[in-house]
Amino acid sequence: MRYLTWALLLLSASSWADGMVVDKVYHPYVLPYERELEWRLVSRQTEEGNVLAQRFGVGGAISETLSLEVYGVGERDDEGDFGLAAYEAELRWQMVEQGRYWADLGALFEIEKQHKEDNYEITSGLLFEKEFGITSLTVNAFLVYEWGSDIDSEWESEFRAQYRYRLRSAFQPALELYSGENFVGIGPGFIGLHRYDGQHQLKWEAGFISEVGHGGKDHSFRLALEFEF
């Protein structure tokens, strides 16, 4: 637990962008020849209202250590209508062989363009994972640059952490932390994996994150389904 404590202290001192803070915690692994379909949902409820976003992705491994995935991002606007908001392309790189060194390490590179607007965002960062007996600590550290026709060009940093208890493959409870500008959120997460024949498997994730850095209502619910084949 002391490793988790140090990680939480480090991350809570960092800041990143406003907006949808809670999202997926990435693991630094790529399965050779994997192909996947992914759906993610994040709902954030504050005193000002509800923000809803979904991602639909498709992709797979392009080598033994590289995976490429493309997403369509949908968001609900101020009038309550849900539509396409952005496109993303994401490259993950497994930098070291799993279990060979003290910790497993990977990298992520992502580019996003807003739909119908010339606004862009580039993300790059490190994915870290270390097992401690029957538990695992995963940390994501990202550097983000955004620019465009109607937004200010700026650098941001992003951090996420997940401390997971590998109870069984089908059910693994976790503690998750997300830190951002004027936002420090923490809460329970749950992960499960069901394997079919061959390399086919379905992974699900859920989490409920509450903001703890200031008063007021600020809760986020995240849900993800990932089918690998």
Tab-separated table of C-alpha atoms in Angstrom:
chain	number	residue	atom	x	y	z
A	1	MET	CA	0.000	0.000	0.000
A	2	ARG	CA	2.911	2.414	0.546
A	3	TYR	CA	3.539	2.420	-3.246
A	4	LEU	CA	-0.062	3.481	-3.869
A	5	THR	CA	0.206	6.224	-1.242
A	6	TRP	CA	3.284	7.717	-2.878
A	7	ALA	CA	1.627	7.572	-6.311
A	8	LEU	CA	-1.514	9.342	-5.074
A	9	LEU	CA	0.492	12.079	-3.387
A	10	LEU	CA	2.496	12.649	-6.566
A	11	LEU	CA	-0.527	12.740	-8.844
A	12	SER	CA	-2.660	14.948	-6.627
A	13	ALA	CA	0.053	17.620	-6.831
A	14	SER	CA	-0.182	17.710	-10.636
A	15	SER	CA	-2.701	19.533	-12.818
A	16	TRP	CA	-4.232	19.153	-16.238
A	17	ALA	CA	-7.021	20.456	-18.392
A	18	ASP	CA	-10.556	21.385	-17.476
A	19	GLY	CA	-13.388	19.299	-18.869
A	20	MET	CA	-13.880	15.555	-18.912
A	21	VAL	CA	-11.158	14.382	-16.533
A	22	VAL	CA	-12.278	10.808	-15.874
A	23	ASP	CA	-11.589	8.268	-18.639
A	24	LYS	CA	-9.740	5.013	-19.304
A	25	VAL	CA	-6.571	3.975	-17.443
A	26	TYR	CA	-4.297	2.438	-20.093
A	27	HIS	CA	-2.180	-0.679	-19.562
A	28	PRO	CA	1.210	-0.954	-21.328
A	29	TYR	CA	0.515	-4.230	-23.144
A	30	VAL	CA	-0.086	-5.210	-26.759
A	31	LEU	CA	-1.282	-8.678	-27.728
A	32	PRO	CA	0.265	-9.891	-31.016
A	33	TYR	CA	-2.311	-10.135	-33.816
A	34	GLU	CA	-5.060	-8.678	-31.606
A	35	ARG	CA	-8.053	-6.941	-33.165
A	36	GLU	CA	-10.582	-5.097	-31.051
A	37	LEU	CA	-13.838	-3.184	-30.928
A	38	GLU	CA	-14.275	-0.731	-28.075
A	39	TRP	CA	-17.044	1.402	-26.613
A	40	ARG	CA	-16.544	3.859	-23.753
A	41	LEU	CA	-18.984	6.097	-21.912
A	42	VAL	CA	-18.313	8.847	-19.360
A	43	SER	CA	-21.078	10.769	-17.605
A	44	ARG	CA	-20.133	13.714	-15.372
A	45	GLN	CA	-22.759	15.225	-13.066
A	46	THR	CA	-22.158	18.642	-11.495
A	47	GLU	CA	-24.365	21.349	-10.031
A	48	GLU	CA	-24.422	22.968	-13.501
A	49	GLY	CA	-25.764	19.839	-15.197
A	50	ASN	CA	-24.663	16.632	-16.868
A	51	VAL	CA	-21.911	16.140	-19.463
A	52	LEU	CA	-22.087	12.942	-21.503
A	53	ALA	CA	-19.444	11.593	-23.900
A	54	GLN	CA	-19.019	8.288	-25.751
A	55	ARG	CA	-16.197	6.788	-27.813
A	56	PHE	CA	-16.493	4.075	-30.437
A	57	GLY	CA	-13.188	2.544	-31.535
A	58	VAL	CA	-11.817	-0.120	-33.833
A	59	GLY	CA	-8.226	-1.251	-34.328
A	60	GLY	CA	-5.622	-3.848	-33.527
A	61	ALA	CA	-1.968	-4.790	-33.436
A	62	ILE	CA	0.176	-3.761	-36.401
A	63	SER	CA	3.237	-5.556	-34.997
A	64	GLU	CA	4.152	-7.548	-31.898
A	65	THR	CA	4.621	-4.341	-29.881
A	66	LEU	CA	2.473	-1.707	-31.649
A	67	SER	CA	-1.304	-1.268	-31.679
A	68	LEU	CA	-3.306	1.307	-33.673
A	69	GLU	CA	-6.909	2.295	-32.957
A	70	VAL	CA	-9.231	4.963	-34.381
A	71	TYR	CA	-12.197	6.498	-32.551
A	72	GLY	CA	-15.288	8.526	-33.191
A	73	VAL	CA	-16.178	10.703	-30.202
A	74	GLY	CA	-19.773	11.685	-29.537
A	75	GLU	CA	-20.958	14.303	-27.044
A	76	ARG	CA	-24.277	15.761	-25.935
A	77	ASP	CA	-24.545	19.506	-26.586
A	78	ASP	CA	-26.209	22.239	-24.502
A	79	GLU	CA	-29.531	21.628	-26.225
A	80	GLY	CA	-29.547	17.946	-25.286
A	81	ASP	CA	-28.741	16.610	-28.760
A	82	PHE	CA	-26.091	13.903	-29.119
A	83	GLY	CA	-23.777	13.950	-32.119
A	84	LEU	CA	-20.268	13.475	-33.473
A	85	ALA	CA	-17.792	15.810	-31.762
A	86	ALA	CA	-14.282	14.625	-32.706
A	87	TYR	CA	-12.072	11.996	-34.340
A	88	GLU	CA	-9.060	10.321	-32.734
A	89	ALA	CA	-6.181	8.097	-33.819
A	90	GLU	CA	-4.244	6.321	-31.075
A	91	LEU	CA	-0.951	4.398	-31.191
A	92	ARG	CA	0.196	2.254	-28.243
A	93	TRP	CA	3.725	0.883	-27.938
A	94	GLN	CA	4.748	-1.900	-25.542
A	95	MET	CA	8.316	-0.819	-24.811
A	96	VAL	CA	9.580	-3.824	-22.810
A	97	GLU	CA	8.750	-7.512	-22.567
A	98	GLN	CA	6.163	-8.145	-19.859
A	99	GLY	CA	7.766	-9.257	-16.591
A	100	ARG	CA	11.343	-8.878	-17.789
A	101	TYR	CA	12.203	-5.804	-15.709
A	102	TRP	CA	11.175	-4.344	-12.358
A	103	ALA	CA	8.117	-2.764	-13.978
A	104	ASP	CA	6.368	-2.937	-17.353
A	105	LEU	CA	6.518	0.169	-19.519
A	106	GLY	CA	4.671	1.399	-22.589
A	107	ALA	CA	3.918	4.619	-24.445
A	108	LEU	CA	0.854	6.190	-26.024
A	109	PHE	CA	0.577	8.720	-28.871
A	110	GLU	CA	-2.750	10.230	-29.883
A	111	ILE	CA	-4.045	12.934	-32.212
A	112	GLU	CA	-7.565	14.363	-32.097
A	113	LYS	CA	-9.451	16.732	-34.399
A	114	GLN	CA	-12.754	18.328	-33.523
A	115	HIS	CA	-15.600	17.677	-35.936
A	116	LYS	CA	-16.403	20.668	-38.189
A	117	GLU	CA	-13.767	22.824	-36.428
A	118	ASP	CA	-10.040	23.279	-37.054
A	119	ASN	CA	-9.049	22.495	-33.462
A	120	TYR	CA	-6.478	19.812	-32.711
A	121	GLU	CA	-4.914	18.017	-29.761
A	122	ILE	CA	-1.790	15.829	-29.593
A	123	THR	CA	-1.108	13.572	-26.615
A	124	SER	CA	2.012	11.590	-25.747
A	125	GLY	CA	2.977	9.853	-22.537
A	126	LEU	CA	4.140	6.857	-20.551
A	127	LEU	CA	2.171	3.843	-19.313
A	128	PHE	CA	3.548	2.151	-16.192
A	129	GLU	CA	2.456	-1.061	-14.479
A	130	LYS	CA	3.937	-2.976	-11.547
A	131	GLU	CA	2.632	-6.083	-9.777
A	132	PHE	CA	2.848	-6.405	-5.990
A	133	GLY	CA	1.764	-9.937	-5.154
A	134	ILE	CA	-1.905	-10.238	-6.080
A	135	THR	CA	-2.275	-6.487	-6.694
A	136	SER	CA	-1.204	-4.221	-9.580
A	137	LEU	CA	-0.469	-0.502	-9.767
A	138	THR	CA	-1.001	1.222	-13.137
A	139	VAL	CA	-0.018	4.849	-13.745
A	140	ASN	CA	-0.527	6.997	-16.866
A	141	ALA	CA	1.396	10.268	-17.316
A	142	PHE	CA	0.575	12.335	-20.419
A	143	LEU	CA	1.735	15.584	-21.990
A	144	VAL	CA	-0.877	17.311	-24.176
A	145	TYR	CA	-0.600	20.153	-26.674
A	146	GLU	CA	-3.712	21.740	-28.169
A	147	TRP	CA	-4.142	24.425	-30.805
A	148	GLY	CA	-6.690	25.621	-33.333
A	149	SER	CA	-8.643	28.378	-34.994
A	150	ASP	CA	-10.731	29.344	-31.968
A	151	ILE	CA	-8.800	28.000	-28.944
A	152	ASP	CA	-5.603	29.156	-27.273
A	153	SER	CA	-2.484	27.100	-27.951
A	154	GLU	CA	-1.265	25.563	-24.702
A	155	TRP	CA	0.495	22.646	-23.031
A	156	GLU	CA	-1.216	20.494	-20.422
A	157	SER	CA	-0.305	17.452	-18.346
A	158	GLU	CA	-2.581	14.515	-17.494
A	159	PHE	CA	-2.268	11.795	-14.838
A	160	ARG	CA	-4.323	8.733	-13.946
A	161	ALA	CA	-3.758	5.844	-11.534
A	162	GLN	CA	-5.416	2.511	-10.790
A	163	TYR	CA	-4.596	0.132	-7.934
A	164	ARG	CA	-6.185	-3.225	-8.764
A	165	TYR	CA	-6.800	-6.373	-6.700
A	166	ARG	CA	-6.682	-9.403	-9.015
A	167	LEU	CA	-9.301	-11.378	-7.130
A	168	ARG	CA	-10.276	-13.432	-10.175
A	169	SER	CA	-10.274	-12.880	-13.907
A	170	ALA	CA	-14.010	-12.165	-14.050
A	171	PHE	CA	-14.024	-9.624	-11.193
A	172	GLN	CA	-11.182	-7.363	-10.067
A	173	PRO	CA	-11.998	-4.446	-7.728
A	174	ALA	CA	-9.792	-1.365	-7.944
A	175	LEU	CA	-9.173	2.095	-6.547
A	176	GLU	CA	-8.817	4.830	-9.182
A	177	LEU	CA	-7.491	8.374	-9.030
A	178	TYR	CA	-7.742	11.204	-11.574
A	179	SER	CA	-6.097	14.574	-11.073
A	180	GLY	CA	-6.608	17.792	-13.022
A	181	GLU	CA	-6.888	21.546	-12.848
A	182	ASN	CA	-9.241	22.261	-9.938
A	183	PHE	CA	-10.046	18.556	-9.859
A	184	VAL	CA	-8.870	15.647	-7.717
A	185	GLY	CA	-11.170	12.641	-8.051
A	186	ILE	CA	-11.016	9.244	-6.429
A	187	GLY	CA	-13.337	6.278	-6.266
A	188	PRO	CA	-13.917	2.556	-6.813
A	189	GLY	CA	-13.425	0.780	-10.105
A	190	PHE	CA	-14.264	-2.727	-11.285
A	191	ILE	CA	-12.708	-4.784	-14.092
A	192	GLY	CA	-13.726	-8.140	-15.524
A	193	LEU	CA	-12.578	-10.417	-18.322
A	194	HIS	CA	-14.380	-13.309	-20.003
A	195	ARG	CA	-12.394	-15.495	-22.397
A	196	TYR	CA	-13.937	-17.366	-25.306
A	197	ASP	CA	-12.305	-19.815	-27.705
A	198	GLY	CA	-8.892	-18.890	-29.033
A	199	GLN	CA	-7.935	-15.251	-28.588
A	200	HIS	CA	-11.522	-14.012	-28.294
A	201	GLN	CA	-12.272	-12.203	-25.052
A	202	LEU	CA	-14.610	-9.554	-23.650
A	203	LYS	CA	-13.297	-7.027	-21.120
A	204	TRP	CA	-15.537	-4.698	-19.131
A	205	GLU	CA	-14.704	-1.809	-16.822
A	206	ALA	CA	-16.770	0.486	-14.604
A	207	GLY	CA	-15.931	3.206	-12.113
A	208	PHE	CA	-17.561	5.885	-9.983
A	209	ILE	CA	-15.299	8.858	-9.249
A	210	SER	CA	-16.093	11.710	-6.845
A	211	GLU	CA	-14.254	15.030	-6.756
A	212	VAL	CA	-12.588	15.506	-3.356
A	213	GLY	CA	-10.539	18.686	-3.909
A	214	HIS	CA	-13.366	21.161	-3.306
A	215	GLY	CA	-16.953	21.346	-2.133
A	216	GLY	CA	-19.945	20.912	-4.379
A	217	LYS	CA	-21.412	18.150	-6.489
A	218	ASP	CA	-19.022	16.595	-9.022
A	219	HIS	CA	-19.406	12.883	-9.757
A	220	SER	CA	-18.318	10.903	-12.816
A	221	PHE	CA	-19.386	7.454	-13.928
A	222	ARG	CA	-17.371	5.580	-16.529
A	223	LEU	CA	-18.179	2.355	-18.390
A	224	ALA	CA	-16.201	0.516	-21.066
A	225	LEU	CA	-16.592	-2.649	-23.157
A	226	GLU	CA	-13.736	-4.048	-25.241
A	227	PHE	CA	-14.058	-7.116	-27.446
A	228	GLU	CA	-10.790	-8.643	-28.686
A	229	PHE	CA	-10.729	-11.230	-31.445
